[in-house]
Coordinates of C-alpha atoms in Angstrom, one line a residue:
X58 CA -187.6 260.2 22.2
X59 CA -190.4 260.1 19.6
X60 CA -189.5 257.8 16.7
X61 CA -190.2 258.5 12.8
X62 CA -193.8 257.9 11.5
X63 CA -192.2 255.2 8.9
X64 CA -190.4 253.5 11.3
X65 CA -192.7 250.8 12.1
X66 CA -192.0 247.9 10.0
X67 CA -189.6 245.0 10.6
X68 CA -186.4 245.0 9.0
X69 CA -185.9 242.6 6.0
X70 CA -182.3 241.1 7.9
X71 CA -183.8 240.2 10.9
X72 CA -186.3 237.2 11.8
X73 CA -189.2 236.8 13.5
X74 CA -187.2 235.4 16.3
X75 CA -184.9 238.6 16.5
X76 CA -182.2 237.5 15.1
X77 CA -180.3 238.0 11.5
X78 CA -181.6 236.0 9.0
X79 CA -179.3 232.8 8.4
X80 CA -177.1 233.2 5.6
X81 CA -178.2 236.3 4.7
X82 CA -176.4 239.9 4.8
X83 CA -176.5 242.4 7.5
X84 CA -177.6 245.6 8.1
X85 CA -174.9 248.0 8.6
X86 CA -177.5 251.3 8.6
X87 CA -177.6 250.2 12.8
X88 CA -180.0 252.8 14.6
X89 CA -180.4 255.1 11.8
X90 CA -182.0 252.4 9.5
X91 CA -185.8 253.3 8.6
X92 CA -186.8 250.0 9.7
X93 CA -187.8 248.1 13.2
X94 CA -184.7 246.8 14.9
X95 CA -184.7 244.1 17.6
X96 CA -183.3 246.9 19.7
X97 CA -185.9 249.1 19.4
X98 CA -189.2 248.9 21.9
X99 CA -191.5 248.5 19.3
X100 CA -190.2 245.4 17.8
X101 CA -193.3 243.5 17.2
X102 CA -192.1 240.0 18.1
X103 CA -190.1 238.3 21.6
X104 CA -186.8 240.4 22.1
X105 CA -183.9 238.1 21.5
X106 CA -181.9 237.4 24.3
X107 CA -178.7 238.9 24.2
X108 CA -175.5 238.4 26.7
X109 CA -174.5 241.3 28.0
X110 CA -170.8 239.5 29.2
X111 CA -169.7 238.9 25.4
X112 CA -170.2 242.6 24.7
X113 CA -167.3 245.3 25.5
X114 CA -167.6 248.5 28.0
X115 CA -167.9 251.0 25.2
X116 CA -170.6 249.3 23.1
X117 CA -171.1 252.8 21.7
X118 CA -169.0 252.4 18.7
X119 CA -169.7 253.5 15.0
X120 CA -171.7 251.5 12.2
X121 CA -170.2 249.5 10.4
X122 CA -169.0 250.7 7.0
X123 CA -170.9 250.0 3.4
X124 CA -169.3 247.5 1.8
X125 CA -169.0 249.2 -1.5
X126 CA -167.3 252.2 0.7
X127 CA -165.0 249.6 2.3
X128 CA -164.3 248.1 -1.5
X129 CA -163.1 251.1 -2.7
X130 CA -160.4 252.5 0.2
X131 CA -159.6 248.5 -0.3
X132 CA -159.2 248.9 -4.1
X133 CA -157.2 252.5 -3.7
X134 CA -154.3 251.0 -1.5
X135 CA -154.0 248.1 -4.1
X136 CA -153.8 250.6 -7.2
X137 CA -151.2 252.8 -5.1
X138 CA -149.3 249.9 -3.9
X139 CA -149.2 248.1 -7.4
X140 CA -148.1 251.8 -9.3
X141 CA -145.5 252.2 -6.6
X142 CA -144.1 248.4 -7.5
X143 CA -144.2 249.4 -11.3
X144 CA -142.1 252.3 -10.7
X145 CA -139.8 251.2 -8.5
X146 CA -139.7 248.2 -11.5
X147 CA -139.2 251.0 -14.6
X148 CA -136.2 252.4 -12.1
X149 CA -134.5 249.4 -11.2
X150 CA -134.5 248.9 -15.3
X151 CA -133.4 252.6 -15.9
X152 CA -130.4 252.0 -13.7
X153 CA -129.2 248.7 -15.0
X154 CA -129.4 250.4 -19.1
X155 CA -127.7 253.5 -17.4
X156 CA -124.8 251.2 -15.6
X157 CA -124.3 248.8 -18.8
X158 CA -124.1 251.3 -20.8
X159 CA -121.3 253.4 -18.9
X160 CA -119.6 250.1 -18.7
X161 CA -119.9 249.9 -22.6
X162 CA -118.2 253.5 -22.8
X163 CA -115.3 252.6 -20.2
X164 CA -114.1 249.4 -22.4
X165 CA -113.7 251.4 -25.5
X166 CA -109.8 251.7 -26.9
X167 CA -108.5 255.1 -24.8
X168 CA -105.5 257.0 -26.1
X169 CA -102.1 256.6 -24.1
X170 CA -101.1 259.0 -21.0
X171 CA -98.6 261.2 -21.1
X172 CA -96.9 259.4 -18.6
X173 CA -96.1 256.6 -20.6
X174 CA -95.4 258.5 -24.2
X175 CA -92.6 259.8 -22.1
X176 CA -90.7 256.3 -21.2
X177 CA -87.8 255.8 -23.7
X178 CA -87.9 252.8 -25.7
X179 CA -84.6 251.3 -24.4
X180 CA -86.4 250.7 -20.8
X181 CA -89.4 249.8 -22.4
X182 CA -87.4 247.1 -24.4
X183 CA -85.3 246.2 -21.6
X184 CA -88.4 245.0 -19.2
X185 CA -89.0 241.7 -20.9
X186 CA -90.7 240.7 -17.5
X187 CA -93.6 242.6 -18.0
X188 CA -96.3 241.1 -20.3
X189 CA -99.0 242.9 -21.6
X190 CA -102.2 241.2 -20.0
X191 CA -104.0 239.4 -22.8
X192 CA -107.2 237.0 -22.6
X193 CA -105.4 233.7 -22.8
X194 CA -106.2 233.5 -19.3
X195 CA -109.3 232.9 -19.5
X196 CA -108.9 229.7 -21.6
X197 CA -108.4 227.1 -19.5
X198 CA -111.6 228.3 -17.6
X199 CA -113.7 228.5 -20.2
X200 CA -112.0 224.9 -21.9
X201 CA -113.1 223.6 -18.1
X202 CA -116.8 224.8 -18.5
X203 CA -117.3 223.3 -21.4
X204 CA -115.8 219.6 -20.3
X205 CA -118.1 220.4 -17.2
X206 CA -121.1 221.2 -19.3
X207 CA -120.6 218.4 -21.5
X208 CA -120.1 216.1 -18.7
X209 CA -123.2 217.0 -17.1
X210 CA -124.9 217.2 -20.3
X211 CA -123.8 213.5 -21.8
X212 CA -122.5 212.1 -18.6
X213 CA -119.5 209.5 -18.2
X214 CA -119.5 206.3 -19.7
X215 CA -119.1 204.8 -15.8
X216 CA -121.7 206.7 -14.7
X217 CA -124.2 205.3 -17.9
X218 CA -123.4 201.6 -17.3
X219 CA -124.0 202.2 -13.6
X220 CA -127.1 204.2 -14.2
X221 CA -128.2 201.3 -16.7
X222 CA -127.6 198.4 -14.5
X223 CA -129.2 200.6 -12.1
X224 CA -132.2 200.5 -13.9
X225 CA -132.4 196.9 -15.3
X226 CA -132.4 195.9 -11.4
X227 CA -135.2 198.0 -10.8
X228 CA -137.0 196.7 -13.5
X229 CA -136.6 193.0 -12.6
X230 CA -137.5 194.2 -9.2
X231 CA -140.8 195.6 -10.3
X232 CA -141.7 192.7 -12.4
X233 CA -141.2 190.1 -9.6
X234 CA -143.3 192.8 -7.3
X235 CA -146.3 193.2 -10.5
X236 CA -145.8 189.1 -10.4
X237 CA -146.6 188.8 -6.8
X238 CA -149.5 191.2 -6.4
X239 CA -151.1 189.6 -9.6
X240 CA -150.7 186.3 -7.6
X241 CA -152.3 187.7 -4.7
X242 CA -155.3 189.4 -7.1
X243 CA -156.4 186.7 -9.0
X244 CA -156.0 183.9 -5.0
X245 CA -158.7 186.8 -3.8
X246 CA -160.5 186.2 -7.3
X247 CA -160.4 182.7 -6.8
X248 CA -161.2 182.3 -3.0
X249 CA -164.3 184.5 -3.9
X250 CA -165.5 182.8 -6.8
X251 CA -165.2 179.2 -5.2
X252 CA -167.8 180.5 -2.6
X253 CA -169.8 181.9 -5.3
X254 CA -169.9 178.5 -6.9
X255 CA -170.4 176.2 -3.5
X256 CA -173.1 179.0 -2.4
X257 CA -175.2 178.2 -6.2
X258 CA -174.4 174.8 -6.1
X259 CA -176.2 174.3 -2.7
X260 CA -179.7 176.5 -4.3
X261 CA -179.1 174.5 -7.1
X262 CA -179.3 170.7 -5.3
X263 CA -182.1 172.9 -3.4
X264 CA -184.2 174.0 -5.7
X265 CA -183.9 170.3 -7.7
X266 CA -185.2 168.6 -4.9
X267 CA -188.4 171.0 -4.5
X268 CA -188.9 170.5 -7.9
X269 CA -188.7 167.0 -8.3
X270 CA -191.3 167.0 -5.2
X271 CA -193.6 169.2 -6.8
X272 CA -193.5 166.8 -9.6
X273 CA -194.9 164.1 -7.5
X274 CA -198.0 166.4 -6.6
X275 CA -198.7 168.0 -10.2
X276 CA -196.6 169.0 -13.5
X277 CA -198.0 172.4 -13.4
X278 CA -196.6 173.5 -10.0
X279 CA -192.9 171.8 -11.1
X280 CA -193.5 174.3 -14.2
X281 CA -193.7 177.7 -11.3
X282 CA -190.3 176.5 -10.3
X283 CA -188.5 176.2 -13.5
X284 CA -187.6 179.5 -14.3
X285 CA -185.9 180.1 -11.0
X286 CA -184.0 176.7 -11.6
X287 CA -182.6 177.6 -15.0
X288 CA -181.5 180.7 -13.4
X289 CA -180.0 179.0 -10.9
X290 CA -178.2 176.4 -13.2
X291 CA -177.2 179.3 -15.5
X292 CA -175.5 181.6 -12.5
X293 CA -174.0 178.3 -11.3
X294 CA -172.4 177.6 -14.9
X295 CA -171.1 180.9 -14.9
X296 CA -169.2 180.4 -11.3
X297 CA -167.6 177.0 -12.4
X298 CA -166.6 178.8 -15.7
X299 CA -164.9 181.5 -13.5
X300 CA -163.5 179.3 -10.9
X301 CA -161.4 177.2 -14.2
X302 CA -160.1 181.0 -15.7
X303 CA -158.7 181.7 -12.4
X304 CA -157.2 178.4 -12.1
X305 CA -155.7 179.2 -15.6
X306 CA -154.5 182.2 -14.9
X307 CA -152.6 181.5 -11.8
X308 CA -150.9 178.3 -12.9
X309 CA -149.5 180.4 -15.8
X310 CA -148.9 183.7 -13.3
X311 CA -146.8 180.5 -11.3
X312 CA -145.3 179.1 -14.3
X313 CA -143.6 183.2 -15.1
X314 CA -142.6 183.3 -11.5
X315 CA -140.9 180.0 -11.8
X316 CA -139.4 180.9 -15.0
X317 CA -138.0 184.6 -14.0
X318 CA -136.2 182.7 -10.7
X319 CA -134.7 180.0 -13.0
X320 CA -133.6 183.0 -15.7
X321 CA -132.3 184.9 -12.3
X322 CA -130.4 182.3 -11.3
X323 CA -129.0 181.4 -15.0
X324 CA -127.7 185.2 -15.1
X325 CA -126.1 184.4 -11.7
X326 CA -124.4 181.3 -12.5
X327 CA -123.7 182.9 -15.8
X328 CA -121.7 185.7 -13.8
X329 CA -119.7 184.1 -11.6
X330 CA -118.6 181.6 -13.9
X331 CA -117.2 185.1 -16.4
X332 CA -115.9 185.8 -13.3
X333 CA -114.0 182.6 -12.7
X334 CA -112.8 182.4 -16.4
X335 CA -111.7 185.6 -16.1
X336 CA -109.6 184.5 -13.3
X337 CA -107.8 181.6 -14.6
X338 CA -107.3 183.7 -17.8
X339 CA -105.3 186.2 -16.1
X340 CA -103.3 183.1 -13.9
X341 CA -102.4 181.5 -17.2
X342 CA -101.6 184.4 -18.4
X343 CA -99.2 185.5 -15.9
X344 CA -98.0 182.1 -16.0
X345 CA -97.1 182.1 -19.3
X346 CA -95.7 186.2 -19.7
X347 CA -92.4 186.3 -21.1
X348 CA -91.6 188.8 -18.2
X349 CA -92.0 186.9 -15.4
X350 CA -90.5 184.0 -17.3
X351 CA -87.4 186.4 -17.7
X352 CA -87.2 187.1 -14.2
X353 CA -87.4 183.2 -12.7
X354 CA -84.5 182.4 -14.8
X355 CA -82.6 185.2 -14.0
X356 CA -83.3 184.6 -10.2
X357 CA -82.2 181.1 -11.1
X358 CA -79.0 182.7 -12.7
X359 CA -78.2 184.7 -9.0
X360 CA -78.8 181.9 -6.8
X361 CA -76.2 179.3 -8.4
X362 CA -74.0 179.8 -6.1
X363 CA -76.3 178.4 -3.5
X364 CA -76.1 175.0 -1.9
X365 CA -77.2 172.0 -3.6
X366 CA -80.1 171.6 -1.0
X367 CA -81.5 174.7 -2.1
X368 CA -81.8 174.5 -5.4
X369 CA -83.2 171.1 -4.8
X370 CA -85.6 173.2 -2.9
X371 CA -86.7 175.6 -5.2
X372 CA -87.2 172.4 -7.9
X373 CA -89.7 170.9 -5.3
X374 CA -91.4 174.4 -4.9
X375 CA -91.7 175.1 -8.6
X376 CA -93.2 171.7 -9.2
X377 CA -96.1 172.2 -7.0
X378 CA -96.5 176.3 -7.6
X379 CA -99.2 178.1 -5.5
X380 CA -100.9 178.9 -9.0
X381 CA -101.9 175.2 -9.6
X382 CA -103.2 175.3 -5.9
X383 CA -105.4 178.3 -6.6
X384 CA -106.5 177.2 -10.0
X385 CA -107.5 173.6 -8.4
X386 CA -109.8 175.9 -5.5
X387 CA -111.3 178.1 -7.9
X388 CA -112.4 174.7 -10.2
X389 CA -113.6 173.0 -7.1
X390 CA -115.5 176.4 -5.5
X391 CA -117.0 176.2 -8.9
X392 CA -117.9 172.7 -8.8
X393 CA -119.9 172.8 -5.6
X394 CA -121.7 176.6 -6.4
X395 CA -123.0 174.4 -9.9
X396 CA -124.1 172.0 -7.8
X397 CA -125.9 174.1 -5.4
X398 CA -127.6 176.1 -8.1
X399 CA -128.5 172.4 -9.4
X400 CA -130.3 170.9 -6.4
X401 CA -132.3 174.3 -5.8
X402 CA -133.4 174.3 -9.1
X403 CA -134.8 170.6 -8.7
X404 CA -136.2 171.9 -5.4
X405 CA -137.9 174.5 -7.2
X406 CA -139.2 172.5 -10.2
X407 CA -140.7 169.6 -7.6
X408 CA -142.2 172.3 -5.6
X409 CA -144.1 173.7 -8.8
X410 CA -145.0 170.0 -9.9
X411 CA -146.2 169.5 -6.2
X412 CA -148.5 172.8 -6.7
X413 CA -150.0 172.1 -10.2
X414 CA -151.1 168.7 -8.8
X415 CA -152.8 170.5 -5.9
X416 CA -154.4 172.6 -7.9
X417 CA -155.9 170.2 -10.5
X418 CA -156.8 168.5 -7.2
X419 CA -159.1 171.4 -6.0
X420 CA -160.1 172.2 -9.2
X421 CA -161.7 168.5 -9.7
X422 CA -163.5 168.4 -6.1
X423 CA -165.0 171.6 -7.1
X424 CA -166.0 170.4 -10.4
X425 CA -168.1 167.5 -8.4

């Protein structure tokens, strides 16, 4: 097979090597392109090696495709597929005008059948049974929507104090959470600038003591290691100056801590003590209804005829009634929660003394 005169120069998507250039496109012309291929015997480089296992038993298929020929049977199928969807759209739009208005037509005031011009008016008065169907009806559903959508829409007063408490919680929550990982922020601020300052302080008793041997031997070699020594004393100044911010800030971050637990417990001792009063209020006051009152004396009344020992009994039991005895264990459960919340608060105020002396401790071995 002879090939073409011009076909004797390398193709531009193929390297020296033989292979497509990296990156680059590819030629889809195959063995009708005007150009060298790697598959052709003149190829002027080393034929690439290629596996003959990865290819398939008819490697006699067609070229590739241009891509701009590919683009546009691609960009055909879209345009028929998307004016199909339109129309089937417009239809589907057609249908539902058509429908609403034949349902427009059909509601509209008809004239009466025969059939029922001819009923006499004595049976038509005599059916009082039969009501004409009227749109009442549909009252009650539509009063029940609008409680439902106002409902949803404004909500329940139980459902807002529920939702609100909800939130206050989570609130309080957060803040003890913000208070805690500021705490552990400004310990790793702390930790970190305490080694700052030990590490400076030990260049700094360093480079004092070259210096002050340099003085023995001359004043001009002292002078070489000033400016490094004011450095040093200056980045050391600034570490101690850090170190007492942090100390500041996490003695007040342990003051708010301490203060949101005392105000937490306050609110809790403040709850169950409403709670209590609200108790004895309603004991006293069902003590005291003229009801009740009404009904001991006319119990009283029925059971005169009863034998002197039990109406010596009854005297006994309404001098010591269970109301005093529960009244007496609701003051003295009272009493000893008070006095629980009291000792943990003291626990809690020496514990904070305890750590303020600490840390003025630290603070003044740093310092020296």
């Amino acid at each position: 097979m002879s090939l073409p005169v011009t076909k004797k120069y390398r193709c531009r998507y193929y390297g020296p090597d033989g292979f497509p250039v990296p990156g680059g496109p590819i030629c889809n012309n195959g063995a009708e392109c005007r150009f060298v291929h790697p598959s052709d015997p003149n190829w002027p480089g080393k034929t690439p090696f290629i596996d003959t296992r990865l290819k398939k038993d008819s490697g006699r298929g067609p070229p590739l495709a241009p891509q701009s020929d590919l683009f546009q049977r691609r960009k055909g199928n879209d345009d028929r597929g998307r004016s199909q969807k339109d129309w089937d759209r417009s239809e589907r739009i057609r249908e539902r005008e058509k429908n609403r208005n034949h349902r427009n037509r059909s509601t509209t005031p008809m004239r009466p059948s025969p059939r029922s011009r001819a009923v006499p008016d004595s049976e038509r008065k005599g059916d009082a049974r039969v009501e004409p169907r009227t749109t009442p009806n549909v009252e009650p559903s539509s009063k029940d929507d609008f409680s439902s959508r106002c409902a949803e829409k404004w909500g329940s007063p139980l459902r807002k104090t529920e939702e609100k408490q909800h939130s206050d919680e989570e609130k309080r929550a957060e803040r003890i959470v913000g208070l805690f990982r500021s705490l552990a922020n400004i310990s790793n601020e702390l930790v970190t600038a305490t080694a700052a300052q030990e590490h400076q302080g030990k260049k700094l008793q360093t480079y004092t003591e070259i210096s002050s041997t340099l003085a023995k031997v001359s004043q001009s070699a002292a002078s070489s290691v000033a400016p490094a020594l004011a450095d040093i004393m200056i980045r050391h100044e600034q570490c101690k100056h850090r170190v007492d911010q942090n100390f500041k800030a996490l003695g007040g971050l342990w003051d708010e801590v301490f203060d949101v637990f005392c105000n937490e417990i306050a609110g809790v001792i403040d709850v169950k003590l409403q709670d209590a009063i609200g108790v004895l209020k309603e004991a006293s006051d069902d003590a005291q209804s003229p009801g009740k009152r009404g009904r001991i004396e006319a119990d009283d009344d029925l059971g005169k005829g009863d034998s002197s020992s039990g109406s010596k009994r009854r005297r006994i039991n309404e001098g010591t009634s269970p109301t005093d005895e529960s009244v007496g264990h609701i003051l003295a459960q009272m009493k000893m929660k008070i006095d629980e919340q009291a000792y943990s608060l003291q626990v809690l105020t020496k514990e904070n003394t305890e750590l303020k002396h600490t840390l003025k401790q630290s603070n003044g071995e740093c310092r020296d």
